[in-house]
JSON list of C-alpha atoms in Angstrom, two decimals:
[
{"chain": "C", "resi": 8, "resn": "MET", "atom": "CA", "xyz": [182.53, -157.01, 61.65]},
{"chain": "C", "resi": 9, "resn": "GLU", "atom": "CA", "xyz": [185.61, -154.94, 64.64]},
{"chain": "C", "resi": 10, "resn": "ALA", "atom": "CA", "xyz": [184.29, -155.52, 68.14]},
{"chain": "C", "resi": 11, "resn": "GLU", "atom": "CA", "xyz": [185.79, -156.09, 71.62]},
{"chain": "C", "resi": 12, "resn": "GLY", "atom": "CA", "xyz": [188.97, -154.58, 69.83]},
{"chain": "C", "resi": 13, "resn": "LYS", "atom": "CA", "xyz": [189.70, -157.15, 66.62]},
{"chain": "C", "resi": 14, "resn": "THR", "atom": "CA", "xyz": [188.31, -157.31, 63.44]},
{"chain": "C", "resi": 15, "resn": "TRP", "atom": "CA", "xyz": [186.02, -161.12, 62.97]},
{"chain": "C", "resi": 16, "resn": "ASN", "atom": "CA", "xyz": [186.10, -163.68, 60.49]},
{"chain": "C", "resi": 17, "resn": "TYR", "atom": "CA", "xyz": [183.68, -165.90, 59.99]},
{"chain": "C", "resi": 18, "resn": "ARG", "atom": "CA", "xyz": [185.43, -168.41, 61.72]},
{"chain": "C", "resi": 19, "resn": "ASP", "atom": "CA", "xyz": [185.66, -166.70, 64.93]},
{"chain": "C", "resi": 20, "resn": "ILE", "atom": "CA", "xyz": [182.24, -166.32, 65.09]},
{"chain": "C", "resi": 21, "resn": "LEU", "atom": "CA", "xyz": [182.01, -169.64, 64.44]},
{"chain": "C", "resi": 22, "resn": "ALA", "atom": "CA", "xyz": [184.99, -170.93, 67.09]},
{"chain": "C", "resi": 23, "resn": "GLN", "atom": "CA", "xyz": [182.51, -167.87, 69.60]},
{"chain": "C", "resi": 24, "resn": "PHE", "atom": "CA", "xyz": [179.29, -169.93, 68.65]},
{"chain": "C", "resi": 25, "resn": "ILE", "atom": "CA", "xyz": [180.38, -173.47, 68.91]},
{"chain": "C", "resi": 26, "resn": "THR", "atom": "CA", "xyz": [181.46, -172.84, 72.35]},
{"chain": "C", "resi": 27, "resn": "MET", "atom": "CA", "xyz": [178.49, -171.51, 74.09]},
{"chain": "C", "resi": 28, "resn": "HIS", "atom": "CA", "xyz": [176.69, -173.97, 72.44]},
{"chain": "C", "resi": 29, "resn": "ASN", "atom": "CA", "xyz": [178.43, -176.95, 73.99]},
{"chain": "C", "resi": 30, "resn": "LYS", "atom": "CA", "xyz": [177.92, -175.39, 77.33]},
{"chain": "C", "resi": 31, "resn": "LYS", "atom": "CA", "xyz": [174.69, -174.51, 76.36]},
{"chain": "C", "resi": 32, "resn": "SER", "atom": "CA", "xyz": [172.26, -176.48, 73.54]},
{"chain": "C", "resi": 33, "resn": "ASN", "atom": "CA", "xyz": [169.64, -174.29, 72.66]},
{"chain": "C", "resi": 34, "resn": "VAL", "atom": "CA", "xyz": [172.13, -171.19, 71.09]},
{"chain": "C", "resi": 35, "resn": "LEU", "atom": "CA", "xyz": [171.35, -170.18, 68.06]},
{"chain": "C", "resi": 36, "resn": "LEU", "atom": "CA", "xyz": [173.28, -168.88, 65.01]},
{"chain": "C", "resi": 37, "resn": "ILE", "atom": "CA", "xyz": [170.98, -166.82, 62.13]},
{"chain": "C", "resi": 38, "resn": "TRP", "atom": "CA", "xyz": [172.15, -164.13, 59.58]},
{"chain": "C", "resi": 39, "resn": "SER", "atom": "CA", "xyz": [170.40, -161.15, 60.34]},
{"chain": "C", "resi": 40, "resn": "GLY", "atom": "CA", "xyz": [168.62, -160.54, 57.01]},
{"chain": "C", "resi": 41, "resn": "ASP", "atom": "CA", "xyz": [167.01, -163.18, 57.44]},
{"chain": "C", "resi": 42, "resn": "TRP", "atom": "CA", "xyz": [164.28, -162.05, 59.74]},
{"chain": "C", "resi": 43, "resn": "PRO", "atom": "CA", "xyz": [162.76, -159.09, 59.36]},
{"chain": "C", "resi": 44, "resn": "THR", "atom": "CA", "xyz": [163.43, -156.91, 63.18]},
{"chain": "C", "resi": 45, "resn": "TYR", "atom": "CA", "xyz": [167.34, -156.39, 61.04]},
{"chain": "C", "resi": 46, "resn": "SER", "atom": "CA", "xyz": [165.62, -155.71, 57.99]},
{"chain": "C", "resi": 47, "resn": "SER", "atom": "CA", "xyz": [166.32, -151.85, 58.66]},
{"chain": "C", "resi": 48, "resn": "ASN", "atom": "CA", "xyz": [169.89, -152.05, 59.40]},
{"chain": "C", "resi": 49, "resn": "SER", "atom": "CA", "xyz": [171.15, -152.02, 56.02]},
{"chain": "C", "resi": 50, "resn": "ASP", "atom": "CA", "xyz": [174.93, -153.85, 57.19]},
{"chain": "C", "resi": 51, "resn": "LYS", "atom": "CA", "xyz": [173.45, -158.17, 57.30]},
{"chain": "C", "resi": 52, "resn": "HIS", "atom": "CA", "xyz": [175.12, -159.87, 59.74]},
{"chain": "C", "resi": 53, "resn": "TYR", "atom": "CA", "xyz": [175.28, -163.37, 61.68]},
{"chain": "C", "resi": 54, "resn": "VAL", "atom": "CA", "xyz": [173.93, -163.38, 64.97]},
{"chain": "C", "resi": 55, "resn": "ILE", "atom": "CA", "xyz": [174.18, -165.63, 67.75]},
{"chain": "C", "resi": 56, "resn": "LEU", "atom": "CA", "xyz": [170.70, -165.82, 70.46]},
{"chain": "C", "resi": 57, "resn": "ALA", "atom": "CA", "xyz": [170.92, -167.33, 73.22]},
{"chain": "C", "resi": 58, "resn": "GLY", "atom": "CA", "xyz": [167.60, -169.31, 72.16]},
{"chain": "C", "resi": 59, "resn": "GLU", "atom": "CA", "xyz": [165.98, -167.66, 75.91]},
{"chain": "C", "resi": 60, "resn": "GLY", "atom": "CA", "xyz": [163.14, -166.10, 75.69]},
{"chain": "C", "resi": 61, "resn": "PHE", "atom": "CA", "xyz": [161.55, -164.10, 77.80]},
{"chain": "C", "resi": 62, "resn": "ASP", "atom": "CA", "xyz": [157.98, -161.48, 78.79]},
{"chain": "C", "resi": 63, "resn": "SER", "atom": "CA", "xyz": [159.58, -157.71, 78.71]},
{"chain": "C", "resi": 64, "resn": "THR", "atom": "CA", "xyz": [162.85, -156.06, 77.91]},
{"chain": "C", "resi": 65, "resn": "ASP", "atom": "CA", "xyz": [163.53, -155.75, 81.19]},
{"chain": "C", "resi": 66, "resn": "GLU", "atom": "CA", "xyz": [163.45, -159.77, 82.00]},
{"chain": "C", "resi": 67, "resn": "ALA", "atom": "CA", "xyz": [165.82, -159.52, 78.95]},
{"chain": "C", "resi": 68, "resn": "TRP", "atom": "CA", "xyz": [168.58, -157.61, 80.37]},
{"chain": "C", "resi": 69, "resn": "ASN", "atom": "CA", "xyz": [168.76, -159.10, 83.98]},
{"chain": "C", "resi": 70, "resn": "TRP", "atom": "CA", "xyz": [169.20, -162.73, 82.36]},
{"chain": "C", "resi": 71, "resn": "CYS", "atom": "CA", "xyz": [172.00, -160.60, 80.53]},
{"chain": "C", "resi": 72, "resn": "LYS", "atom": "CA", "xyz": [173.71, -159.17, 83.90]},
{"chain": "C", "resi": 73, "resn": "ALA", "atom": "CA", "xyz": [173.05, -162.32, 85.15]},
{"chain": "C", "resi": 74, "resn": "ASN", "atom": "CA", "xyz": [175.53, -164.07, 82.78]},
{"chain": "C", "resi": 75, "resn": "ASN", "atom": "CA", "xyz": [177.78, -161.65, 83.13]},
{"chain": "C", "resi": 76, "resn": "TYR", "atom": "CA", "xyz": [177.20, -160.56, 79.72]},
{"chain": "C", "resi": 77, "resn": "GLY", "atom": "CA", "xyz": [177.24, -156.47, 78.84]},
{"chain": "C", "resi": 78, "resn": "PRO", "atom": "CA", "xyz": [175.65, -154.38, 76.62]},
{"chain": "C", "resi": 79, "resn": "ASN", "atom": "CA", "xyz": [177.63, -155.07, 73.51]},
{"chain": "C", "resi": 80, "resn": "ASP", "atom": "CA", "xyz": [177.67, -158.87, 73.60]},
{"chain": "C", "resi": 81, "resn": "CYS", "atom": "CA", "xyz": [173.54, -159.21, 75.37]},
{"chain": "C", "resi": 82, "resn": "MET", "atom": "CA", "xyz": [171.40, -157.05, 72.83]},
{"chain": "C", "resi": 83, "resn": "PRO", "atom": "CA", "xyz": [167.00, -158.53, 73.89]},
{"chain": "C", "resi": 84, "resn": "MET", "atom": "CA", "xyz": [165.79, -158.22, 70.52]},
{"chain": "C", "resi": 85, "resn": "ASP", "atom": "CA", "xyz": [161.78, -159.17, 69.95]},
{"chain": "C", "resi": 86, "resn": "LEU", "atom": "CA", "xyz": [162.49, -161.65, 66.95]},
{"chain": "C", "resi": 87, "resn": "GLN", "atom": "CA", "xyz": [158.39, -161.22, 65.53]}
]
């Protein structure tokens, strides 16, 4: 996967997940192919979830901004 000016491999993704999980224990790592939310996307990939729940997309975006995540790093998604 190409993001942030580099090609990410499995080790990079796992390292980022571990770093985030060490800071906040409710962070999750999922495979997009296991969730219907991502079923329309033919490209499957690993997704790191913040483990937070919100009542609205606006609340989620506000959380992203408050935690200094930009739109390429934080994408509110309904997994139901």
